[in-house]
Short mmCIF file of C-alpha atoms in Angstrom, two decimals:
data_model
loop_
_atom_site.label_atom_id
_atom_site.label_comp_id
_atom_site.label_asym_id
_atom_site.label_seq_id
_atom_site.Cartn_x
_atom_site.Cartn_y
_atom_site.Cartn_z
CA UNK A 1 -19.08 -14.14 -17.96
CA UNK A 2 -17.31 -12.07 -15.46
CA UNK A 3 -13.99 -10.37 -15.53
CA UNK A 4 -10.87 -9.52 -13.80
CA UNK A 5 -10.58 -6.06 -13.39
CA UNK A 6 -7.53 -5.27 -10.72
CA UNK A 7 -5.12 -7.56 -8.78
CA UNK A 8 -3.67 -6.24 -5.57
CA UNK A 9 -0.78 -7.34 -3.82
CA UNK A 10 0.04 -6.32 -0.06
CA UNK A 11 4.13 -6.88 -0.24
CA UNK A 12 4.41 -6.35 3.65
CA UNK A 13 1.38 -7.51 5.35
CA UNK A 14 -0.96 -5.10 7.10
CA UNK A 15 0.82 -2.46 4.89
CA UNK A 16 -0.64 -0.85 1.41
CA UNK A 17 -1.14 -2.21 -1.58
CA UNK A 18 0.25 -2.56 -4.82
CA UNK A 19 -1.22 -2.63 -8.11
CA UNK A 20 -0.42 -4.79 -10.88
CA UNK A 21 -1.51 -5.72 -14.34
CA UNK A 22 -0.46 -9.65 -14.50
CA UNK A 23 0.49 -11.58 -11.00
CA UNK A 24 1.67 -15.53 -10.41
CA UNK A 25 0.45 -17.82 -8.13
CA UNK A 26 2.74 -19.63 -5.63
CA UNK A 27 2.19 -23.12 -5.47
CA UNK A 28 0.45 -22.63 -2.20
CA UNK A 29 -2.39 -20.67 -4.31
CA UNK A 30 -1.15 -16.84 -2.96
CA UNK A 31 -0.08 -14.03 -5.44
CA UNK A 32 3.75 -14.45 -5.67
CA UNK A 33 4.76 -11.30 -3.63
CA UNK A 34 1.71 -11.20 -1.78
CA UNK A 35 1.88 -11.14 2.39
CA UNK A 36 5.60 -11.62 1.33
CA UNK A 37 6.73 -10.23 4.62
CA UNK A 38 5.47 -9.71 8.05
CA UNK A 39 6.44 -8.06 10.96
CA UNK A 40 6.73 -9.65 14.43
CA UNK A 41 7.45 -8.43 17.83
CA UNK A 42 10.35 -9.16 20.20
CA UNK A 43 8.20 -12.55 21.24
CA UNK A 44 7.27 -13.70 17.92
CA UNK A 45 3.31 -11.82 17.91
CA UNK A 46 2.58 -11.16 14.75
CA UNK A 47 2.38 -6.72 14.59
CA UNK A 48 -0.85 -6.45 12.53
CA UNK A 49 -3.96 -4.02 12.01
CA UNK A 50 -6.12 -6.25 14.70
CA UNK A 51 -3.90 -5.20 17.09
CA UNK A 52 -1.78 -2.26 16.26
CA UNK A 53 -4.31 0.60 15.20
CA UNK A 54 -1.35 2.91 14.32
CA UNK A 55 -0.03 0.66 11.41
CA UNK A 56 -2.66 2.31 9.33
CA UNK A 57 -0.63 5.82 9.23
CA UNK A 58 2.35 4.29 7.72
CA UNK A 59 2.48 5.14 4.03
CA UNK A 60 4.21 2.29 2.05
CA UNK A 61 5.24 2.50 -1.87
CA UNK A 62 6.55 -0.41 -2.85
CA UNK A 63 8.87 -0.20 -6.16
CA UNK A 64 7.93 -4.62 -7.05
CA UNK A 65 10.76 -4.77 -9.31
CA UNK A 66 13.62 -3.07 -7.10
CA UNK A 67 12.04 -5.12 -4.07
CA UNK A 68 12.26 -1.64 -2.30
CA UNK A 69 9.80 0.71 -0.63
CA UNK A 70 9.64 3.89 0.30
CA UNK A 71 8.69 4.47 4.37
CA UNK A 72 6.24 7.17 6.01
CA UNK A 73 4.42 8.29 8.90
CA UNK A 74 2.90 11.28 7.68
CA UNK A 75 0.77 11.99 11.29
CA UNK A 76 3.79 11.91 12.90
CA UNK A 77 5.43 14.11 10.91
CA UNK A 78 8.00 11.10 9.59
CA UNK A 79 9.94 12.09 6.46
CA UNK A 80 10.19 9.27 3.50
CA UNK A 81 12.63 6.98 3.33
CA UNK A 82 13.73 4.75 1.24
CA UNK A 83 14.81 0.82 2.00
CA UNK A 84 16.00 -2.28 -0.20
CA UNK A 85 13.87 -5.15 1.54
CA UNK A 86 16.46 -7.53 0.73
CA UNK A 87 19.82 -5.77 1.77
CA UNK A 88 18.45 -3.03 4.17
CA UNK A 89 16.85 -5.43 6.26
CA UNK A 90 18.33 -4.26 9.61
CA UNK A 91 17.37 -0.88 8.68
CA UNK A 92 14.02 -1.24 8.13
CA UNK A 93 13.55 -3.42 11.24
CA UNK A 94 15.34 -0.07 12.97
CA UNK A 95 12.98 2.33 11.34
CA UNK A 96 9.98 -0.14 12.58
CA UNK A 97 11.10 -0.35 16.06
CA UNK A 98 11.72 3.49 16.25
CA UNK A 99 7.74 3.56 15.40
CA UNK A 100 5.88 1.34 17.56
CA UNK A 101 8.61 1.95 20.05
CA UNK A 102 9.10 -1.85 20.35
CA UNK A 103 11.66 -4.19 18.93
CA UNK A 104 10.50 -5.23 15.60
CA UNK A 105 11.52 -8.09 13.50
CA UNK A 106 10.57 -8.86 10.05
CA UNK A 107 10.24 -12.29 8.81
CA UNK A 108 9.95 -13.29 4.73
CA UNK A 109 8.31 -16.23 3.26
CA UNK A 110 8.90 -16.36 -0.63
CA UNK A 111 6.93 -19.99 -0.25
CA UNK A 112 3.22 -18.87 0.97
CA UNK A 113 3.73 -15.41 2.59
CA UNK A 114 1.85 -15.16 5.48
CA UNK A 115 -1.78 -15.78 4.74
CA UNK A 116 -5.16 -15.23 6.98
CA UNK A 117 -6.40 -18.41 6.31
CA UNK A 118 -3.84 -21.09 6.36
CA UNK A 119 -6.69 -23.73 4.99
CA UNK A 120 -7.85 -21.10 2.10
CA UNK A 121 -4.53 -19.72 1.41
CA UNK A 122 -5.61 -18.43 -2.43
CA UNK A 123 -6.64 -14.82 -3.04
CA UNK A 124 -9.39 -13.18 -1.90
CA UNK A 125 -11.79 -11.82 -4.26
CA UNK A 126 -14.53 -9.33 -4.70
CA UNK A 127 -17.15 -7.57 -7.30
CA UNK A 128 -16.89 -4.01 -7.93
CA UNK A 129 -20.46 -4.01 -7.55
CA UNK A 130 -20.36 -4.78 -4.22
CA UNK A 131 -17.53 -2.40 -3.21
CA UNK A 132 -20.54 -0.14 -5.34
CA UNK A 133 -23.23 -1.30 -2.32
CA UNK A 134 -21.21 -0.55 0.47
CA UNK A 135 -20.50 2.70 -0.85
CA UNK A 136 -24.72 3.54 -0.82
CA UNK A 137 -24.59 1.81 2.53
CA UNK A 138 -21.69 4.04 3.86
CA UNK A 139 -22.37 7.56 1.50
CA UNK A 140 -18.89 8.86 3.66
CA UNK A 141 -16.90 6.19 2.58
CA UNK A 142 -15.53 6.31 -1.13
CA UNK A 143 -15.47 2.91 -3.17
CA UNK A 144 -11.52 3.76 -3.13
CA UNK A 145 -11.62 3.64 0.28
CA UNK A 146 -13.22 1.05 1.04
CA UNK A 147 -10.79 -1.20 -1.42
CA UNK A 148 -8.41 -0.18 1.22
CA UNK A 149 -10.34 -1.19 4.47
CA UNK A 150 -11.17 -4.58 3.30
CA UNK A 151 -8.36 -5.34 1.39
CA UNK A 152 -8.94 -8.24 -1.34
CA UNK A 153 -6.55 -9.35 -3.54
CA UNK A 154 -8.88 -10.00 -6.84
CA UNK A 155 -11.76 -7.68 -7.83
CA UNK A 156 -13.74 -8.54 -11.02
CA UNK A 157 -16.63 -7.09 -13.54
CA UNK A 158 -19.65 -9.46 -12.23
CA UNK A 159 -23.60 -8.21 -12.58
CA UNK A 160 -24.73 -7.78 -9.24
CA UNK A 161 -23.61 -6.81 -6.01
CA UNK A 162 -22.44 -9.78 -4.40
CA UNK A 163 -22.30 -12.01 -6.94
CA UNK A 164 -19.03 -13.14 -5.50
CA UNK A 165 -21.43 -15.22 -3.01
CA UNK A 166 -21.96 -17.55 -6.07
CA UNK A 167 -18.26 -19.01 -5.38
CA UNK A 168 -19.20 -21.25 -2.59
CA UNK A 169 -20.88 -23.69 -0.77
CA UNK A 170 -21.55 -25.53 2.46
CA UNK A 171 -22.10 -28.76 0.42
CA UNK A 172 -18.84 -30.97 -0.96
CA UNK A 173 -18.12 -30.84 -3.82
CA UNK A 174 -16.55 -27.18 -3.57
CA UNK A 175 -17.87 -24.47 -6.23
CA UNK A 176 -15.08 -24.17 -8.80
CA UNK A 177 -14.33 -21.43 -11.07
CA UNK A 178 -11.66 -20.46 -13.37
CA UNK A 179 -9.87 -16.86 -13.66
CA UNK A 180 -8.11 -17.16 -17.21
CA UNK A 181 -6.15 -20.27 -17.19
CA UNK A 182 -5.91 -20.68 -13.51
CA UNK A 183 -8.82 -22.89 -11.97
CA UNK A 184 -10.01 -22.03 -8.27
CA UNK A 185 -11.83 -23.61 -4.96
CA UNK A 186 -14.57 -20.75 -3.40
CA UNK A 187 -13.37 -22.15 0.38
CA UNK A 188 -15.86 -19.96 2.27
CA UNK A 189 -16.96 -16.35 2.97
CA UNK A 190 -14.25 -13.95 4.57
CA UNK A 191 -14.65 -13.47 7.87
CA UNK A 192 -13.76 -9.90 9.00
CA UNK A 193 -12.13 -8.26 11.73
CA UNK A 194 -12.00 -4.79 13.39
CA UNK A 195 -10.02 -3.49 9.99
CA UNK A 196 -12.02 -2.05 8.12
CA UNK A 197 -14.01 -0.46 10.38
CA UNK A 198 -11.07 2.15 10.94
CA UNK A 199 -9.84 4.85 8.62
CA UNK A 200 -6.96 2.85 6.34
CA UNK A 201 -4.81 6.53 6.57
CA UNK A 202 -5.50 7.22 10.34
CA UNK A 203 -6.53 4.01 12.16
CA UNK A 204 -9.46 6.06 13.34
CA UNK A 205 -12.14 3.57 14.36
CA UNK A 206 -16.19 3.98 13.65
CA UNK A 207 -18.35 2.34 15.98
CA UNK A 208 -21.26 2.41 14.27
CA UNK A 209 -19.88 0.60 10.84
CA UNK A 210 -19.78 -2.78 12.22
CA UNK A 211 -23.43 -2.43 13.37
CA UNK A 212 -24.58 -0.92 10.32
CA UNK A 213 -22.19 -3.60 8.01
CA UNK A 214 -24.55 -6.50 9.98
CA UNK A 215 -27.67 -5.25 9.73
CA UNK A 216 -27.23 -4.06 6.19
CA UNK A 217 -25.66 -7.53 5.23
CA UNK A 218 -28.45 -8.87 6.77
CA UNK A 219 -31.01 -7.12 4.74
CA UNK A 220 -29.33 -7.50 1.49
CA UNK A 221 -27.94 -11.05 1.59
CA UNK A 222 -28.78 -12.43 -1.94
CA UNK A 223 -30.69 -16.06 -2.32
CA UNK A 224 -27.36 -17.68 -3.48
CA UNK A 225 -25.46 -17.21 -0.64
CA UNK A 226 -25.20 -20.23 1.70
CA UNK A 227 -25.82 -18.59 5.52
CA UNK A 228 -24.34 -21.97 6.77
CA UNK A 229 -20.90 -20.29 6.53
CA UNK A 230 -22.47 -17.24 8.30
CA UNK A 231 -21.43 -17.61 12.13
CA UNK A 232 -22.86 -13.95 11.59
CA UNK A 233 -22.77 -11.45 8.91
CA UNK A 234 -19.41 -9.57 9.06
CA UNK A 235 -17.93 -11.49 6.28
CA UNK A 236 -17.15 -10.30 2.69
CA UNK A 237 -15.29 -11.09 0.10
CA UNK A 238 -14.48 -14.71 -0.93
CA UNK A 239 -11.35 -16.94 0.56
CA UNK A 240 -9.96 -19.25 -2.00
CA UNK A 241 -7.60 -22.21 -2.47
CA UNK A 242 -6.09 -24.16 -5.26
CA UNK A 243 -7.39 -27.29 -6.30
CA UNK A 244 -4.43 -30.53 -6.32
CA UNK A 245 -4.20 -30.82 -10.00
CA UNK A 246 -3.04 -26.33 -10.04
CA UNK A 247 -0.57 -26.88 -7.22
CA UNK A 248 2.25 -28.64 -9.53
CA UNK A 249 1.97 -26.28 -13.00
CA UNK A 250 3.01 -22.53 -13.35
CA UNK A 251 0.13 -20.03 -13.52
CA UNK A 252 -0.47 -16.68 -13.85
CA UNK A 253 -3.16 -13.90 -14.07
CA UNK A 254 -4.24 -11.17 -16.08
CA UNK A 255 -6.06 -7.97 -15.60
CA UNK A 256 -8.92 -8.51 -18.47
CA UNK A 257 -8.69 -12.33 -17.40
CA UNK A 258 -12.44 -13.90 -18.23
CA UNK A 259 -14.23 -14.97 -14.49
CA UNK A 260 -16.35 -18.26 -14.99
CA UNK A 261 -18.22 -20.43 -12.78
CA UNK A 262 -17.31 -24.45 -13.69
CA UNK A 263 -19.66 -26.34 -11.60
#
């Protein structure tokens, strides 16, 4: 048996993180609070990390309970600043467009946030044991750090390093598993993107880590993984998705929550 050890939420999407000890799930299958808002340019493109390498030198500390954070660009010399994301709205979207020197808009969804993967919208989840491998793979790279390039909601206790590929499967029916009292769908592996092969404080980019993330993967990939989800081996972490019968009952998790496989 496996076990919860941290739950991160990412209240503004490509932002930082927030931990938390307990979290709910939207009816949807996302962390309540999770991907709650986005930002969006003047013609409705999503402003992300894919595409915006300087969103990683924003510092972000969310206060959950105010529904407030407090604003930084450190690199650019930007002194904090503190915003209400409910009533400072027009603010924030000021301080925003002042950085990417664009007009900014942000956008909330209390219902589903803005997920990845529309189809898998549940959190992601990881071992600490694999964040453990990568960091042997990648000896300049901190296991910290590397919590921050790729970015999963859910990390548990497991045995091996990715034992997380246990939670899926080509073949119907879906692998199930249950975190405390809340039953998820393993939906497939996460496909990455150019994220966390940059520096999460300075958007600095490696161009060797992708190559050496493949190959690695490659060399490594355990006999219960399913490499018919593998277009190719950039993918870690798991995407997830509530089954029916979770979507109309309230549900919540726990840090110390018991991880079990069901079928």
């Amino acid at each position: 048996m496996w076990t919860l050890s941290s739950i991160a939420v990412y209240p503004v999407k490509s932002l930082d993180p927030v931990y938390v000890e307990q979290a709910d799930l939207l009816p949807d299958g996302a962390l309540a609070g999770d991907r709650q808002f986005a930002l969006f340019d003047e013609s409705g493109k999503l402003i992300n990390g894919k595409q915006y390498p300087t969103i990683h030198q924003i510092r972000a500390v969310f206060d959950l309970a105010e529904q407030s954070v407090l604003l930084s660009a450190p690199q650019q010399s930007s002194e904090p600043v503190h915003f209400s994301l409910q009533e400072d709205r027009r603010k924030l979207e000021t301080w925003f467009s002042d950085y990417f020197h664009s007009q900014i808009h942000i956008q909330e969804n209390r219902e589903t946030g803005f997920p990845d993967d529309l189809a898998a919208s549940g959190p992601t989840i990881i071992s600490t044991q694999t964040y453990g491998e990568l960091a042997q793979w990648f000896p300049e790279i901190s296991v910290e750090e590397l919590r921050l390039r790729f970015r999963a909601n859910l990390e548990f206790m497991g045995d091996l390093p990715f034992c997380e590929d246990r939670l899926y499967s080509a073949e119907d029916p879906p692998v199930q598993f249950q975190v405390g009292p809340v039953m998820f769908e393993g939906a497939n592996p996460c496909k990455r993107c150019v994220v966390p092969s940059r520096s999460p404080w300075s958007g600095e980019p490696d161009p060797q880590f992708m190559k050496t993330f493949i190959q690695k993967r490659r060399e490594t990939f355990p006999t219960w993984g399913d490499l018919n989800l593998f277009e190719n081996m950039y993918r870690l972490a798991v995407n997830t998705r509530l089954p029916a019968s979770q979507k109309t009952v309230s549900l919540r998790l726990h840090v110390g929550d018991s991880l079990k496989i069901l079928n």
